[in-house]
Amino acid sequence: MGNLMNERLKGKIVAITGGARGNGLATAIRVGKEGASVFIGDIDEDALSEALKQLTGLGITASGRVVDVSNISTAPQFMSAIVKEFGRLDVFVNNAGASRPQTFPYVTEDMWDWTMDLNLKGAFFLLQEAAKIMINQKSGSIVNISSYAGVIGGLTSSPPYAAAKAALVNVTVMAAAYLAEHGIRVNAVAPGIVNTGFHDVVDKVVGQDQLGLKRGELMKNKAKSIPLFHRMTEPEDVASTVAFLASSDSSHITSETIMVTGGMKTL
Ligand code: NAD
């Protein structure tokens, strides 16, 4: 039993977008500790090199590349960089994403486009490129990072974000149906309120500026209503679920969205 965790993803090549921080970095660390080599992409060059230092410091074979997933013309280069580095791609984690607060009556076309390009369009075309590699290999696992906001709906701080993440659940079902005959699984993880820098903007704009709360208080208050342990989801909770979906432990699971929310049922 002792070495099982270290061996589960031995020799696998795992690529993760938005891998420099938060859920993406926690996932890179987790799959790396399970024996995978990782390739991370991120828009933030400094954070990317810090993350690569951290990963290699942990003894994980890691490489990466700056990428803006919203710019879909770069998706083919991103994928070919992975194959050039490692020769194949076993797992693709479509994780890069962000949200900016703008409530329903105030949503602008610019905000709609920015949010959709990042959270949906980018994810779709990267998935398409990853699938091309995996079809040739006749195997692979793709994990899309959706959100509880896309599953539950309701009073979200960003309707375009909730719409994009809901669409990503359906992209998961569609891609899983198409790719099943090629031996490729496609699943999604829908995290709840995760303890990452993702909330910094909403914390500043809504928590501090609008509600006069202290830094970090908005999400901490929300987390009190989470049934399980009354705490935020940690990035490691998301990472362990992604690692499960990446591994052969989930070999007959495809097209599913697993919620990692501590039982949260409302926004
Ligand atoms: P985070 O802000 O900590 O990390 C996101 C990473 O993505 C950052 O390193 C950032 O530089 C990178 N990134 C942003 N835009 C990019 C772009 N255009 N191209 C490439 N990289 C880009 O946030 P996180 O919480 O780790 O979020 C990761 C995923 O989890 C996102 O898809 C997010 O929507 C999802 N999610 C987060 C939460 C949460 O509560 N934190 C909840 C549900 C879903």
Tab-separated table of C-alpha atoms and ligand atoms in Angstrom:
chain	number	residue	atom	x	y	z
A	1	MET	CA	0.000	0.000	0.000
A	2	GLY	CA	2.862	2.363	0.917
A	3	ASN	CA	4.094	3.028	-2.623
A	4	LEU	CA	0.753	2.795	-4.376
A	5	MET	CA	0.213	6.552	-4.396
A	6	ASN	CA	3.665	7.171	-5.844
A	7	GLU	CA	3.122	4.708	-8.642
A	8	ARG	CA	-0.418	5.449	-9.828
A	9	LEU	CA	0.610	7.901	-12.574
A	10	LYS	CA	4.151	6.631	-13.115
A	11	GLY	CA	5.482	7.553	-16.556
A	12	LYS	CA	2.368	9.551	-17.493
A	13	ILE	CA	2.637	12.945	-19.157
A	14	VAL	CA	0.166	15.414	-17.670
A	15	ALA	CA	-0.381	18.909	-19.103
A	16	ILE	CA	-2.187	21.560	-17.072
A	17	THR	CA	-3.195	25.068	-18.140
A	18	GLY	CA	-3.233	27.764	-15.473
A	19	GLY	CA	-0.682	25.562	-13.739
A	20	ALA	CA	1.316	28.306	-12.048
A	21	ARG	CA	-1.031	28.813	-9.100
A	22	GLY	CA	-4.037	27.580	-7.177
A	23	ASN	CA	-5.828	24.470	-8.368
A	24	GLY	CA	-3.506	24.039	-11.352
A	25	LEU	CA	-0.314	24.095	-9.286
A	26	ALA	CA	-1.820	21.852	-6.586
A	27	THR	CA	-2.760	19.404	-9.351
A	28	ALA	CA	0.742	19.540	-10.857
A	29	ILE	CA	2.227	18.755	-7.434
A	30	ARG	CA	-0.258	15.967	-6.777
A	31	VAL	CA	0.146	14.170	-10.114
A	32	GLY	CA	3.909	14.727	-9.942
A	33	LYS	CA	4.018	13.058	-6.529
A	34	GLU	CA	2.109	10.162	-8.076
A	35	GLY	CA	4.884	9.707	-10.629
A	36	ALA	CA	3.779	11.829	-13.600
A	37	SER	CA	5.902	14.290	-15.548
A	38	VAL	CA	4.121	17.617	-15.851
A	39	PHE	CA	3.897	20.360	-18.436
A	40	ILE	CA	2.287	23.550	-17.201
A	41	GLY	CA	1.061	26.508	-19.209
A	42	ASP	CA	0.238	29.902	-17.756
A	43	ILE	CA	-0.190	33.489	-18.874
A	44	ASP	CA	1.945	34.768	-15.977
A	45	GLU	CA	5.589	34.235	-16.865
A	46	ASP	CA	7.011	34.989	-13.382
A	47	ALA	CA	4.510	32.759	-11.611
A	48	LEU	CA	5.213	30.045	-14.184
A	49	SER	CA	8.953	30.040	-13.519
A	50	GLU	CA	8.354	30.095	-9.739
A	51	ALA	CA	6.003	27.117	-10.079
A	52	LEU	CA	8.514	25.213	-12.206
A	53	LYS	CA	11.186	25.860	-9.552
A	54	GLN	CA	8.836	24.575	-6.870
A	55	LEU	CA	7.968	21.450	-8.861
A	56	THR	CA	11.540	20.554	-9.719
A	57	GLY	CA	12.510	21.269	-6.093
A	58	LEU	CA	10.062	18.537	-5.131
A	59	GLY	CA	11.817	16.128	-7.484
A	60	ILE	CA	9.066	16.310	-10.105
A	61	THR	CA	10.001	16.298	-13.794
A	62	ALA	CA	8.414	19.534	-14.981
A	63	SER	CA	8.468	21.843	-17.938
A	64	GLY	CA	6.221	24.644	-19.120
A	65	ARG	CA	5.404	27.421	-21.507
A	66	VAL	CA	3.753	30.810	-21.379
A	67	VAL	CA	0.329	30.612	-22.974
A	68	ASP	CA	-2.793	32.763	-23.147
A	69	VAL	CA	-5.537	30.184	-23.521
A	70	SER	CA	-7.939	32.884	-24.782
A	71	ASN	CA	-5.789	33.196	-27.884
A	72	ILE	CA	-6.849	30.012	-29.614
A	73	SER	CA	-4.414	30.459	-32.498
A	74	THR	CA	-1.667	29.364	-30.061
A	75	ALA	CA	-3.387	26.111	-29.032
A	76	PRO	CA	-1.598	23.958	-31.678
A	77	GLN	CA	1.848	25.340	-30.671
A	78	PHE	CA	1.075	24.701	-27.006
A	79	MET	CA	0.252	21.074	-27.671
A	80	SER	CA	3.184	20.506	-30.011
A	81	ALA	CA	5.524	21.948	-27.348
A	82	ILE	CA	4.332	19.207	-24.977
A	83	VAL	CA	4.920	16.465	-27.532
A	84	LYS	CA	8.323	17.937	-28.420
A	85	GLU	CA	9.300	17.904	-24.734
A	86	PHE	CA	7.861	14.570	-23.629
A	87	GLY	CA	6.929	12.656	-26.794
A	88	ARG	CA	3.271	12.118	-25.868
A	89	LEU	CA	0.325	13.423	-23.849
A	90	ASP	CA	-1.612	11.144	-21.505
A	91	VAL	CA	-3.641	13.617	-19.481
A	92	PHE	CA	-4.796	17.117	-20.284
A	93	VAL	CA	-6.223	19.280	-17.503
A	94	ASN	CA	-8.149	22.214	-18.936
A	95	ASN	CA	-7.811	24.370	-15.834
A	96	ALA	CA	-6.995	27.999	-16.704
A	97	GLY	CA	-9.900	30.257	-15.871
A	98	ALA	CA	-10.921	33.445	-14.138
A	99	SER	CA	-13.964	35.539	-13.381
A	100	ARG	CA	-14.598	39.256	-12.879
A	101	PRO	CA	-17.608	40.484	-10.898
A	102	GLN	CA	-20.355	42.206	-12.908
A	103	THR	CA	-23.898	41.390	-11.829
A	104	PHE	CA	-26.659	40.477	-14.251
A	105	PRO	CA	-28.074	43.936	-15.148
A	106	TYR	CA	-24.594	45.351	-15.778
A	107	VAL	CA	-22.986	42.658	-17.924
A	108	THR	CA	-21.257	44.247	-20.934
A	109	GLU	CA	-20.433	42.658	-24.252
A	110	ASP	CA	-16.719	43.142	-23.552
A	111	MET	CA	-17.017	41.274	-20.254
A	112	TRP	CA	-19.063	38.538	-21.918
A	113	ASP	CA	-16.428	38.073	-24.632
A	114	TRP	CA	-13.462	38.184	-22.241
A	115	THR	CA	-15.058	35.625	-19.922
A	116	MET	CA	-16.204	33.295	-22.684
A	117	ASP	CA	-12.890	33.447	-24.570
A	118	LEU	CA	-10.986	32.455	-21.451
A	119	ASN	CA	-13.292	29.953	-19.780
A	120	LEU	CA	-15.050	28.342	-22.745
A	121	LYS	CA	-13.569	29.059	-26.158
A	122	GLY	CA	-9.986	28.558	-25.004
A	123	ALA	CA	-10.901	25.361	-23.175
A	124	PHE	CA	-12.784	23.978	-26.181
A	125	PHE	CA	-10.000	24.506	-28.703
A	126	LEU	CA	-7.271	23.245	-26.376
A	127	LEU	CA	-9.377	20.153	-25.767
A	128	GLN	CA	-9.697	19.733	-29.520
A	129	GLU	CA	-5.901	19.931	-29.966
A	130	ALA	CA	-5.245	17.553	-27.059
A	131	ALA	CA	-7.746	15.114	-28.549
A	132	LYS	CA	-5.869	15.066	-31.875
A	133	ILE	CA	-2.732	13.829	-30.096
A	134	MET	CA	-4.683	11.329	-27.997
A	135	ILE	CA	-6.616	9.960	-30.995
A	136	ASN	CA	-3.266	9.034	-32.565
A	137	GLN	CA	-2.233	7.350	-29.313
A	138	LYS	CA	-5.681	5.704	-28.912
A	139	SER	CA	-5.708	6.646	-25.232
A	140	GLY	CA	-5.926	9.597	-22.908
A	141	SER	CA	-7.827	11.329	-20.174
A	142	ILE	CA	-9.059	14.912	-20.325
A	143	VAL	CA	-10.285	16.769	-17.243
A	144	ASN	CA	-12.127	20.060	-17.631
A	145	ILE	CA	-12.286	22.330	-14.602
A	146	SER	CA	-15.821	23.665	-14.477
A	147	SER	CA	-17.394	25.217	-11.357
A	148	TYR	CA	-20.325	24.829	-8.999
A	149	ALA	CA	-21.418	28.180	-10.489
A	150	GLY	CA	-21.939	26.345	-13.791
A	151	VAL	CA	-23.891	23.502	-12.212
A	152	ILE	CA	-26.016	25.233	-9.579
A	153	GLY	CA	-26.627	28.611	-11.255
A	154	GLY	CA	-28.293	31.265	-9.104
A	155	LEU	CA	-27.055	34.583	-7.769
A	156	THR	CA	-23.569	34.574	-9.223
A	157	SER	CA	-21.227	37.566	-9.256
A	158	SER	CA	-20.511	36.796	-12.930
A	159	PRO	CA	-23.300	35.463	-15.191
A	160	PRO	CA	-20.963	35.000	-18.182
A	161	TYR	CA	-18.647	32.891	-15.990
A	162	ALA	CA	-21.545	30.722	-14.809
A	163	ALA	CA	-22.691	30.352	-18.440
A	164	ALA	CA	-19.195	29.416	-19.621
A	165	LYS	CA	-18.716	26.841	-16.866
A	166	ALA	CA	-22.175	25.351	-17.546
A	167	ALA	CA	-21.281	25.045	-21.219
A	168	LEU	CA	-18.045	23.329	-20.233
A	169	VAL	CA	-20.088	20.602	-18.515
A	170	ASN	CA	-21.874	20.029	-21.816
A	171	VAL	CA	-18.631	20.175	-23.812
A	172	THR	CA	-17.453	17.398	-21.484
A	173	VAL	CA	-20.453	15.227	-22.358
A	174	MET	CA	-20.144	15.960	-26.077
A	175	ALA	CA	-16.391	15.338	-26.257
A	176	ALA	CA	-16.703	12.183	-24.135
A	177	ALA	CA	-19.304	10.807	-26.557
A	178	TYR	CA	-17.142	11.579	-29.565
A	179	LEU	CA	-13.864	10.368	-28.118
A	180	ALA	CA	-15.030	7.170	-26.404
A	181	GLU	CA	-14.379	5.048	-29.488
A	182	HIS	CA	-10.775	6.282	-29.461
A	183	GLY	CA	-10.259	5.112	-25.885
A	184	ILE	CA	-10.205	8.667	-24.553
A	185	ARG	CA	-12.120	9.653	-21.423
A	186	VAL	CA	-13.375	13.186	-20.789
A	187	ASN	CA	-14.644	14.272	-17.385
A	188	ALA	CA	-15.065	17.493	-15.444
A	189	VAL	CA	-14.516	18.640	-11.895
A	190	ALA	CA	-16.785	21.369	-10.547
A	191	PRO	CA	-15.151	22.880	-7.463
A	192	GLY	CA	-17.032	24.987	-4.925
A	193	ILE	CA	-15.363	27.863	-3.081
A	194	VAL	CA	-11.683	27.025	-3.267
A	195	ASN	CA	-9.039	28.719	-1.184
A	196	THR	CA	-6.999	30.281	-4.018
A	197	GLY	CA	-6.229	33.759	-5.342
A	198	PHE	CA	-9.156	33.316	-7.738
A	199	HIS	CA	-11.333	35.363	-5.343
A	200	ASP	CA	-8.950	38.317	-4.977
A	201	VAL	CA	-10.852	40.558	-7.411
A	202	VAL	CA	-14.340	39.826	-6.057
A	203	ASP	CA	-12.962	40.153	-2.531
A	204	LYS	CA	-11.623	43.626	-3.354
A	205	VAL	CA	-14.563	44.909	-5.424
A	206	VAL	CA	-17.452	43.369	-3.494
A	207	GLY	CA	-16.049	42.375	-0.087
A	208	GLN	CA	-13.813	45.320	0.737
A	209	ASP	CA	-15.071	48.210	-1.441
A	210	GLN	CA	-18.826	47.535	-1.482
A	211	LEU	CA	-19.435	45.759	1.815
A	212	GLY	CA	-16.594	47.214	3.882
A	213	LEU	CA	-15.323	43.777	4.913
A	214	LYS	CA	-11.728	42.929	5.749
A	215	ARG	CA	-9.481	41.298	3.166
A	216	GLY	CA	-10.476	37.643	2.667
A	217	GLU	CA	-13.568	37.945	4.862
A	218	LEU	CA	-16.164	37.644	2.054
A	219	MET	CA	-15.256	34.068	1.123
A	220	LYS	CA	-14.573	33.038	4.717
A	221	ASN	CA	-18.114	34.157	5.598
A	222	LYS	CA	-19.562	32.258	2.637
A	223	ALA	CA	-17.615	29.165	3.610
A	224	LYS	CA	-19.370	29.037	7.000
A	225	SER	CA	-22.467	27.709	5.216
A	226	ILE	CA	-20.573	24.824	3.560
A	227	PRO	CA	-22.003	21.673	5.180
A	228	LEU	CA	-18.763	19.681	5.372
A	229	PHE	CA	-16.422	21.168	8.002
A	230	HIS	CA	-17.675	24.727	7.332
A	231	ARG	CA	-14.497	25.481	5.463
A	232	MET	CA	-13.474	26.394	1.954
A	233	THR	CA	-12.453	23.623	-0.406
A	234	GLU	CA	-8.660	23.463	-0.540
A	235	PRO	CA	-6.833	23.258	-3.911
A	236	GLU	CA	-5.518	19.853	-2.765
A	237	ASP	CA	-9.146	18.618	-2.599
A	238	VAL	CA	-9.545	19.535	-6.265
A	239	ALA	CA	-6.130	18.094	-7.148
A	240	SER	CA	-6.851	14.670	-5.636
A	241	THR	CA	-10.093	14.427	-7.637
A	242	VAL	CA	-8.305	15.391	-10.848
A	243	ALA	CA	-5.602	12.797	-10.096
A	244	PHE	CA	-8.304	10.148	-9.680
A	245	LEU	CA	-9.878	11.085	-13.038
A	246	ALA	CA	-6.422	11.127	-14.630
A	247	SER	CA	-5.602	7.656	-13.375
A	248	SER	CA	-6.755	4.179	-14.349
A	249	ASP	CA	-8.701	4.087	-11.052
A	250	SER	CA	-11.417	5.857	-13.064
A	251	SER	CA	-10.937	3.722	-16.187
A	252	HIS	CA	-14.675	3.243	-16.829
A	253	ILE	CA	-15.758	6.759	-15.921
A	254	THR	CA	-16.348	9.235	-18.719
A	255	SER	CA	-18.657	12.168	-19.419
A	256	GLU	CA	-19.124	12.876	-15.694
A	257	THR	CA	-18.852	16.074	-13.693
A	258	ILE	CA	-17.720	15.531	-10.112
A	259	MET	CA	-18.564	18.310	-7.683
A	260	VAL	CA	-15.981	19.067	-5.014
A	261	THR	CA	-17.874	21.529	-2.868
A	262	GLY	CA	-18.181	20.105	0.638
A	263	GLY	CA	-21.879	19.572	-0.047
A	264	MET	CA	-22.719	23.168	-1.003
A	265	LYS	CA	-26.057	23.268	-2.834
A	266	THR	CA	-26.662	27.008	-3.347
A	267	LEU	CA	-24.565	29.934	-4.476
B	1	NAD	P1	-6.029	31.084	-9.593
B	1	NAD	O1	-6.313	32.495	-9.947
B	1	NAD	O2	-5.382	30.766	-8.284
B	1	NAD	O3	-5.163	30.385	-10.744
B	1	NAD	C1	-5.490	30.516	-12.088
B	1	NAD	C2	-4.237	30.456	-12.941
B	1	NAD	O4	-4.641	30.598	-14.305
B	1	NAD	C3	-3.265	31.590	-12.636
B	1	NAD	O5	-1.941	31.106	-12.495
B	1	NAD	C4	-3.408	32.511	-13.851
B	1	NAD	O6	-2.214	33.229	-14.151
B	1	NAD	C5	-3.780	31.521	-14.935
B	1	NAD	N1	-4.463	32.175	-16.054
B	1	NAD	C6	-5.392	33.177	-15.992
B	1	NAD	N2	-5.743	33.532	-17.230
B	1	NAD	C7	-5.040	32.763	-18.091
B	1	NAD	C8	-4.971	32.693	-19.496
B	1	NAD	N3	-5.683	33.511	-20.278
B	1	NAD	N4	-4.152	31.778	-20.055
B	1	NAD	C9	-3.398	30.967	-19.279
B	1	NAD	N5	-3.417	31.008	-17.944
B	1	NAD	C10	-4.224	31.902	-17.354
B	1	NAD	O7	-7.451	30.366	-9.686
B	1	NAD	P2	-7.884	28.857	-9.354
B	1	NAD	O8	-8.878	28.920	-8.266
B	1	NAD	O9	-6.712	27.981	-9.220
B	1	NAD	O10	-8.678	28.536	-10.700
B	1	NAD	C11	-8.351	27.421	-11.514
B	1	NAD	C12	-9.636	26.900	-12.151
B	1	NAD	O11	-10.546	26.511	-11.129
B	1	NAD	C13	-10.345	27.946	-13.005
B	1	NAD	O12	-10.858	27.332	-14.175
B	1	NAD	C14	-11.486	28.387	-12.122
B	1	NAD	O13	-12.568	28.875	-12.868
B	1	NAD	C15	-11.810	27.080	-11.419
B	1	NAD	N6	-12.598	27.238	-10.199
B	1	NAD	C16	-12.096	27.917	-9.131
B	1	NAD	C17	-12.876	28.044	-7.999
B	1	NAD	C18	-12.399	28.766	-6.781
B	1	NAD	O14	-13.223	28.978	-5.872
B	1	NAD	N7	-11.144	29.132	-6.655
B	1	NAD	C19	-14.165	27.490	-7.964
B	1	NAD	C20	-14.631	26.803	-9.065
B	1	NAD	C21	-13.836	26.684	-10.186
